Each structure stands twice: as structure tokens, then as C-alpha cells.
Amino acid sequence: MARLLLVEDTPEIWDFLSRRLQRRGHEVALAHDGQAGLEAVRAGRPEVILLDMNLPVMDGWTVARALKDDPKTQ
């Protein structure tokens, strides 16, 4: 199955989603803010990123732009 990165700042949501995705056989990594999400992408190279747009520290749009412009994540 897919390697997923779930970037979400609400514990109830990431707990619910990660458990459901893991039960379906996906490998799930969690990040709790945008900066942590960006670092996780650079380190783990997930196949799919599920990204909340209202993240503290760095919002989802900023993370998406940083990933798009970063040659390390291409």
C-alpha cells in the first residue's frame, strides 16, 4: 500500500484518520504543523500527502508552495 503523510494539528482528526488508513494497510506518518510536515516530506518521501490548510506555524498553502519549489522534493 501507499506511504502517506498526514499533516494535521487536531489530535482527534489525525488519530481517527491515521487509524482508519492503517487498518486499510497504508503506512502513515504524522506531522502536527506545517514545518514538521515539510521536514517529514524531505526525510521520508511519502507517496501521498494529506495536508490541512489551517496549520499553525506554517499554513498548508505555504507548505505546498515550499514543496513545489524545493528541488529536494521533486
PDB file of N, CA and C in Angstrom:
ATOM      1  N   MET A   1       0.829  -1.186   0.000  1.00  0.00           N
ATOM      2  CA  MET A   1       0.000   0.000   0.000  1.00  0.00           C
ATOM      3  C   MET A   1       0.878   1.256   0.000  1.00  0.00           C
ATOM      4  N   ALA A   2       0.253   2.405   0.057  1.00  0.00           N
ATOM      5  CA  ALA A   2       0.950   3.685  -0.072  1.00  0.00           C
ATOM      6  C   ALA A   2       1.563   4.152   1.244  1.00  0.00           C
ATOM      7  N   ARG A   3       2.665   4.921   1.117  1.00  0.00           N
ATOM      8  CA  ARG A   3       3.250   5.644   2.250  1.00  0.00           C
ATOM      9  C   ARG A   3       2.597   7.020   2.283  1.00  0.00           C
ATOM     10  N   LEU A   4       1.884   7.305   3.359  1.00  0.00           N
ATOM     11  CA  LEU A   4       1.125   8.546   3.483  1.00  0.00           C
ATOM     12  C   LEU A   4       1.703   9.424   4.577  1.00  0.00           C
ATOM     13  N   LEU A   5       1.645  10.735   4.356  1.00  0.00           N
ATOM     14  CA  LEU A   5       1.978  11.700   5.387  1.00  0.00           C
ATOM     15  C   LEU A   5       0.711  12.487   5.684  1.00  0.00           C
ATOM     16  N   LEU A   6       0.292  12.461   6.929  1.00  0.00           N
ATOM     17  CA  LEU A   6      -0.883  13.196   7.378  1.00  0.00           C
ATOM     18  C   LEU A   6      -0.401  14.390   8.195  1.00  0.00           C
ATOM     19  N   VAL A   7      -0.655  15.592   7.692  1.00  0.00           N
ATOM     20  CA  VAL A   7      -0.234  16.819   8.375  1.00  0.00           C
ATOM     21  C   VAL A   7      -1.501  17.498   8.886  1.00  0.00           C
ATOM     22  N   GLU A   8      -1.703  17.433  10.182  1.00  0.00           N
ATOM     23  CA  GLU A   8      -2.945  17.899  10.807  1.00  0.00           C
ATOM     24  C   GLU A   8      -2.642  18.311  12.234  1.00  0.00           C
ATOM     25  N   ASP A   9      -3.203  19.435  12.677  1.00  0.00           N
ATOM     26  CA  ASP A   9      -2.909  19.919  14.020  1.00  0.00           C
ATOM     27  C   ASP A   9      -3.950  19.538  15.064  1.00  0.00           C
ATOM     28  N   THR A  10      -5.020  18.867  14.669  1.00  0.00           N
ATOM     29  CA  THR A  10      -6.074  18.493  15.605  1.00  0.00           C
ATOM     30  C   THR A  10      -5.939  17.010  15.966  1.00  0.00           C
ATOM     31  N   PRO A  11      -5.569  16.687  17.214  1.00  0.00           N
ATOM     32  CA  PRO A  11      -5.309  15.288  17.588  1.00  0.00           C
ATOM     33  C   PRO A  11      -6.463  14.337  17.279  1.00  0.00           C
ATOM     34  N   GLU A  12      -7.689  14.775  17.481  1.00  0.00           N
ATOM     35  CA  GLU A  12      -8.830  13.891  17.228  1.00  0.00           C
ATOM     36  C   GLU A  12      -8.913  13.499  15.757  1.00  0.00           C
ATOM     37  N   ILE A  13      -8.618  14.441  14.880  1.00  0.00           N
ATOM     38  CA  ILE A  13      -8.694  14.155  13.446  1.00  0.00           C
ATOM     39  C   ILE A  13      -7.563  13.240  13.013  1.00  0.00           C
ATOM     40  N   TRP A  14      -6.297  13.585  13.413  1.00  0.00           N
ATOM     41  CA  TRP A  14      -5.214  12.725  12.939  1.00  0.00           C
ATOM     42  C   TRP A  14      -5.275  11.339  13.546  1.00  0.00           C
ATOM     43  N   ASP A  15      -5.762  11.224  14.774  1.00  0.00           N
ATOM     44  CA  ASP A  15      -5.895   9.903  15.392  1.00  0.00           C
ATOM     45  C   ASP A  15      -6.925   9.069  14.630  1.00  0.00           C
ATOM     46  N   PHE A  16      -8.077   9.660  14.348  1.00  0.00           N
ATOM     47  CA  PHE A  16      -9.143   8.973  13.619  1.00  0.00           C
ATOM     48  C   PHE A  16      -8.678   8.575  12.219  1.00  0.00           C
ATOM     49  N   LEU A  17      -8.122   9.527  11.468  1.00  0.00           N
ATOM     50  CA  LEU A  17      -7.703   9.247  10.093  1.00  0.00           C
ATOM     51  C   LEU A  17      -6.551   8.251  10.033  1.00  0.00           C
ATOM     52  N   SER A  18      -5.555   8.422  10.887  1.00  0.00           N
ATOM     53  CA  SER A  18      -4.399   7.525  10.813  1.00  0.00           C
ATOM     54  C   SER A  18      -4.791   6.087  11.140  1.00  0.00           C
ATOM     55  N   ARG A  19      -5.653   5.892  12.132  1.00  0.00           N
ATOM     56  CA  ARG A  19      -6.088   4.529  12.457  1.00  0.00           C
ATOM     57  C   ARG A  19      -6.864   3.902  11.303  1.00  0.00           C
ATOM     58  N   ARG A  20      -7.738   4.662  10.682  1.00  0.00           N
ATOM     59  CA  ARG A  20      -8.510   4.138   9.545  1.00  0.00           C
ATOM     60  C   ARG A  20      -7.606   3.789   8.372  1.00  0.00           C
ATOM     61  N   LEU A  21      -6.653   4.656   8.065  1.00  0.00           N
ATOM     62  CA  LEU A  21      -5.742   4.393   6.954  1.00  0.00           C
ATOM     63  C   LEU A  21      -4.836   3.201   7.246  1.00  0.00           C
ATOM     64  N   GLN A  22      -4.353   3.081   8.478  1.00  0.00           N
ATOM     65  CA  GLN A  22      -3.505   1.947   8.838  1.00  0.00           C
ATOM     66  C   GLN A  22      -4.280   0.636   8.757  1.00  0.00           C
ATOM     67  N   ARG A  23      -5.536   0.631   9.161  1.00  0.00           N
ATOM     68  CA  ARG A  23      -6.355  -0.586   9.052  1.00  0.00           C
ATOM     69  C   ARG A  23      -6.504  -1.031   7.604  1.00  0.00           C
ATOM     70  N   ARG A  24      -6.428  -0.098   6.692  1.00  0.00           N
ATOM     71  CA  ARG A  24      -6.529  -0.425   5.264  1.00  0.00           C
ATOM     72  C   ARG A  24      -5.168  -0.770   4.653  1.00  0.00           C
ATOM     73  N   GLY A  25      -4.126  -0.842   5.488  1.00  0.00           N
ATOM     74  CA  GLY A  25      -2.827  -1.304   5.042  1.00  0.00           C
ATOM     75  C   GLY A  25      -1.834  -0.226   4.643  1.00  0.00           C
ATOM     76  N   HIS A  26      -2.177   1.033   4.828  1.00  0.00           N
ATOM     77  CA  HIS A  26      -1.267   2.118   4.474  1.00  0.00           C
ATOM     78  C   HIS A  26      -0.270   2.368   5.598  1.00  0.00           C
ATOM     79  N   GLU A  27       0.921   2.782   5.217  1.00  0.00           N
ATOM     80  CA  GLU A  27       1.931   3.218   6.176  1.00  0.00           C
ATOM     81  C   GLU A  27       1.706   4.719   6.384  1.00  0.00           C
ATOM     82  N   VAL A  28       1.437   5.136   7.622  1.00  0.00           N
ATOM     83  CA  VAL A  28       1.073   6.523   7.901  1.00  0.00           C
ATOM     84  C   VAL A  28       2.100   7.178   8.819  1.00  0.00           C
ATOM     85  N   ALA A  29       2.619   8.313   8.380  1.00  0.00           N
ATOM     86  CA  ALA A  29       3.464   9.153   9.221  1.00  0.00           C
ATOM     87  C   ALA A  29       2.654  10.399   9.567  1.00  0.00           C
ATOM     88  N   LEU A  30       2.889  10.944  10.746  1.00  0.00           N
ATOM     89  CA  LEU A  30       2.138  12.110  11.204  1.00  0.00           C
ATOM     90  C   LEU A  30       3.066  13.304  11.399  1.00  0.00           C
ATOM     91  N   ALA A  31       2.542  14.483  11.096  1.00  0.00           N
ATOM     92  CA  ALA A  31       3.214  15.738  11.413  1.00  0.00           C
ATOM     93  C   ALA A  31       2.141  16.661  11.961  1.00  0.00           C
ATOM     94  N   HIS A  32       2.496  17.459  12.951  1.00  0.00           N
ATOM     95  CA  HIS A  32       1.495  18.244  13.659  1.00  0.00           C
ATOM     96  C   HIS A  32       1.521  19.729  13.341  1.00  0.00           C
ATOM     97  N   ASP A  33       2.399  20.147  12.441  1.00  0.00           N
ATOM     98  CA  ASP A  33       2.351  21.523  11.942  1.00  0.00           C
ATOM     99  C   ASP A  33       3.044  21.543  10.582  1.00  0.00           C
ATOM    100  N   GLY A  34       2.942  22.671   9.907  1.00  0.00           N
ATOM    101  CA  GLY A  34       3.456  22.757   8.547  1.00  0.00           C
ATOM    102  C   GLY A  34       4.953  22.559   8.432  1.00  0.00           C
ATOM    103  N   GLN A  35       5.720  23.123   9.357  1.00  0.00           N
ATOM    104  CA  GLN A  35       7.171  22.958   9.298  1.00  0.00           C
ATOM    105  C   GLN A  35       7.559  21.500   9.487  1.00  0.00           C
ATOM    106  N   ALA A  36       6.919  20.827  10.443  1.00  0.00           N
ATOM    107  CA  ALA A  36       7.185  19.402  10.658  1.00  0.00           C
ATOM    108  C   ALA A  36       6.788  18.595   9.426  1.00  0.00           C
ATOM    109  N   GLY A  37       5.706  18.985   8.772  1.00  0.00           N
ATOM    110  CA  GLY A  37       5.279  18.305   7.550  1.00  0.00           C
ATOM    111  C   GLY A  37       6.302  18.447   6.440  1.00  0.00           C
ATOM    112  N   LEU A  38       6.824  19.654   6.269  1.00  0.00           N
ATOM    113  CA  LEU A  38       7.836  19.904   5.248  1.00  0.00           C
ATOM    114  C   LEU A  38       9.081  19.060   5.513  1.00  0.00           C
ATOM    115  N   GLU A  39       9.521  19.000   6.753  1.00  0.00           N
ATOM    116  CA  GLU A  39      10.694  18.202   7.110  1.00  0.00           C
ATOM    117  C   GLU A  39      10.435  16.705   6.908  1.00  0.00           C
ATOM    118  N   ALA A  40       9.215  16.258   7.206  1.00  0.00           N
ATOM    119  CA  ALA A  40       8.874  14.843   7.023  1.00  0.00           C
ATOM    120  C   ALA A  40       8.880  14.454   5.552  1.00  0.00           C
ATOM    121  N   VAL A  41       8.424  15.352   4.686  1.00  0.00           N
ATOM    122  CA  VAL A  41       8.452  15.068   3.249  1.00  0.00           C
ATOM    123  C   VAL A  41       9.889  14.941   2.766  1.00  0.00           C
ATOM    124  N   ARG A  42      10.725  15.851   3.199  1.00  0.00           N
ATOM    125  CA  ARG A  42      12.136  15.807   2.782  1.00  0.00           C
ATOM    126  C   ARG A  42      12.824  14.536   3.268  1.00  0.00           C
ATOM    127  N   ALA A  43      12.479  14.079   4.461  1.00  0.00           N
ATOM    128  CA  ALA A  43      13.129  12.900   5.039  1.00  0.00           C
ATOM    129  C   ALA A  43      12.525  11.588   4.555  1.00  0.00           C
ATOM    130  N   GLY A  44      11.197  11.530   4.459  1.00  0.00           N
ATOM    131  CA  GLY A  44      10.547  10.251   4.222  1.00  0.00           C
ATOM    132  C   GLY A  44      10.025   9.990   2.830  1.00  0.00           C
ATOM    133  N   ARG A  45       9.930  11.033   1.996  1.00  0.00           N
ATOM    134  CA  ARG A  45       9.443  10.888   0.624  1.00  0.00           C
ATOM    135  C   ARG A  45       8.138  10.101   0.534  1.00  0.00           C
ATOM    136  N   PRO A  46       7.060  10.555   1.198  1.00  0.00           N
ATOM    137  CA  PRO A  46       5.786   9.847   1.122  1.00  0.00           C
ATOM    138  C   PRO A  46       5.211   9.907  -0.289  1.00  0.00           C
ATOM    139  N   GLU A  47       4.366   8.953  -0.611  1.00  0.00           N
ATOM    140  CA  GLU A  47       3.732   8.922  -1.925  1.00  0.00           C
ATOM    141  C   GLU A  47       2.518   9.850  -1.982  1.00  0.00           C
ATOM    142  N   VAL A  48       1.867  10.035  -0.834  1.00  0.00           N
ATOM    143  CA  VAL A  48       0.676  10.882  -0.753  1.00  0.00           C
ATOM    144  C   VAL A  48       0.792  11.771   0.482  1.00  0.00           C
ATOM    145  N   ILE A  49       0.413  13.038   0.350  1.00  0.00           N
ATOM    146  CA  ILE A  49       0.416  13.967   1.470  1.00  0.00           C
ATOM    147  C   ILE A  49      -1.012  14.450   1.690  1.00  0.00           C
ATOM    148  N   LEU A  50      -1.543  14.236   2.885  1.00  0.00           N
ATOM    149  CA  LEU A  50      -2.855  14.758   3.274  1.00  0.00           C
ATOM    150  C   LEU A  50      -2.579  15.949   4.178  1.00  0.00           C
ATOM    151  N   LEU A  51      -2.938  17.153   3.722  1.00  0.00           N
ATOM    152  CA  LEU A  51      -2.468  18.375   4.332  1.00  0.00           C
ATOM    153  C   LEU A  51      -3.631  19.273   4.728  1.00  0.00           C
ATOM    154  N   ASP A  52      -3.690  19.617   6.003  1.00  0.00           N
ATOM    155  CA  ASP A  52      -4.668  20.582   6.496  1.00  0.00           C
ATOM    156  C   ASP A  52      -4.212  21.972   6.062  1.00  0.00           C
ATOM    157  N   MET A  53      -5.123  22.815   5.632  1.00  0.00           N
ATOM    158  CA  MET A  53      -4.753  24.148   5.160  1.00  0.00           C
ATOM    159  C   MET A  53      -4.660  25.178   6.285  1.00  0.00           C
ATOM    160  N   ASN A  54      -5.133  24.868   7.489  1.00  0.00           N
ATOM    161  CA  ASN A  54      -5.126  25.812   8.610  1.00  0.00           C
ATOM    162  C   ASN A  54      -4.148  25.388   9.690  1.00  0.00           C
ATOM    163  N   LEU A  55      -2.913  25.145   9.304  1.00  0.00           N
ATOM    164  CA  LEU A  55      -1.921  24.662  10.256  1.00  0.00           C
ATOM    165  C   LEU A  55      -1.261  25.810  11.003  1.00  0.00           C
ATOM    166  N   PRO A  56      -0.910  25.587  12.280  1.00  0.00           N
ATOM    167  CA  PRO A  56      -0.125  26.600  12.986  1.00  0.00           C
ATOM    168  C   PRO A  56       1.310  26.594  12.474  1.00  0.00           C
ATOM    169  N   VAL A  57       2.058  27.599  12.766  1.00  0.00           N
ATOM    170  CA  VAL A  57       3.466  27.773  12.417  1.00  0.00           C
ATOM    171  C   VAL A  57       3.623  28.061  10.923  1.00  0.00           C
ATOM    172  N   MET A  58       3.185  27.146  10.076  1.00  0.00           N
ATOM    173  CA  MET A  58       3.255  27.335   8.626  1.00  0.00           C
ATOM    174  C   MET A  58       1.981  26.744   8.040  1.00  0.00           C
ATOM    175  N   ASP A  59       1.182  27.579   7.370  1.00  0.00           N
ATOM    176  CA  ASP A  59      -0.098  27.082   6.856  1.00  0.00           C
ATOM    177  C   ASP A  59       0.113  26.158   5.652  1.00  0.00           C
ATOM    178  N   GLY A  60      -0.922  25.432   5.321  1.00  0.00           N
ATOM    179  CA  GLY A  60      -0.853  24.428   4.257  1.00  0.00           C
ATOM    180  C   GLY A  60      -0.473  24.980   2.897  1.00  0.00           C
ATOM    181  N   TRP A  61      -0.938  26.179   2.561  1.00  0.00           N
ATOM    182  CA  TRP A  61      -0.589  26.769   1.263  1.00  0.00           C
ATOM    183  C   TRP A  61       0.907  27.059   1.198  1.00  0.00           C
ATOM    184  N   THR A  62       1.476  27.549   2.285  1.00  0.00           N
ATOM    185  CA  THR A  62       2.907  27.835   2.326  1.00  0.00           C
ATOM    186  C   THR A  62       3.709  26.541   2.199  1.00  0.00           C
ATOM    187  N   VAL A  63       3.258  25.495   2.868  1.00  0.00           N
ATOM    188  CA  VAL A  63       3.929  24.189   2.760  1.00  0.00           C
ATOM    189  C   VAL A  63       3.869  23.694   1.322  1.00  0.00           C
ATOM    190  N   ALA A  64       2.693  23.766   0.700  1.00  0.00           N
ATOM    191  CA  ALA A  64       2.534  23.293  -0.677  1.00  0.00           C
ATOM    192  C   ALA A  64       3.462  24.053  -1.629  1.00  0.00           C
ATOM    193  N   ARG A  65       3.549  25.370  -1.472  1.00  0.00           N
ATOM    194  CA  ARG A  65       4.454  26.160  -2.322  1.00  0.00           C
ATOM    195  C   ARG A  65       5.910  25.775  -2.073  1.00  0.00           C
ATOM    196  N   ALA A  66       6.277  25.578  -0.820  1.00  0.00           N
ATOM    197  CA  ALA A  66       7.656  25.200  -0.500  1.00  0.00           C
ATOM    198  C   ALA A  66       8.012  23.846  -1.098  1.00  0.00           C
ATOM    199  N   LEU A  67       7.089  22.892  -1.056  1.00  0.00           N
ATOM    200  CA  LEU A  67       7.330  21.584  -1.640  1.00  0.00           C
ATOM    201  C   LEU A  67       7.469  21.686  -3.154  1.00  0.00           C
ATOM    202  N   LYS A  68       6.622  22.489  -3.763  1.00  0.00           N
ATOM    203  CA  LYS A  68       6.653  22.660  -5.222  1.00  0.00           C
ATOM    204  C   LYS A  68       7.969  23.275  -5.686  1.00  0.00           C
ATOM    205  N   ASP A  69       8.489  24.225  -4.916  1.00  0.00           N
ATOM    206  CA  ASP A  69       9.684  24.947  -5.308  1.00  0.00           C
ATOM    207  C   ASP A  69      10.987  24.306  -4.836  1.00  0.00           C
ATOM    208  N   ASP A  70      10.913  23.262  -4.032  1.00  0.00           N
ATOM    209  CA  ASP A  70      12.098  22.644  -3.442  1.00  0.00           C
ATOM    210  C   ASP A  70      12.603  21.495  -4.327  1.00  0.00           C
ATOM    211  N   PRO A  71      13.797  21.616  -4.909  1.00  0.00           N
ATOM    212  CA  PRO A  71      14.308  20.537  -5.770  1.00  0.00           C
ATOM    213  C   PRO A  71      14.514  19.214  -5.020  1.00  0.00           C
ATOM    214  N   LYS A  72      14.646  19.242  -3.683  1.00  0.00           N
ATOM    215  CA  LYS A  72      14.819  18.017  -2.909  1.00  0.00           C
ATOM    216  C   LYS A  72      13.565  17.164  -2.915  1.00  0.00           C
ATOM    217  N   THR A  73      12.404  17.755  -3.205  1.00  0.00           N
ATOM    218  CA  THR A  73      11.145  17.011  -3.159  1.00  0.00           C
ATOM    219  C   THR A  73      10.600  16.719  -4.547  1.00  0.00           C
ATOM    220  N   GLN A  74      11.349  17.012  -5.556  1.00  0.00           N
ATOM    221  CA  GLN A  74      10.882  16.780  -6.939  1.00  0.00           C
ATOM    222  C   GLN A  74      11.049  15.327  -7.331  1.00  0.00           C
TER     223      GLN A  74
END
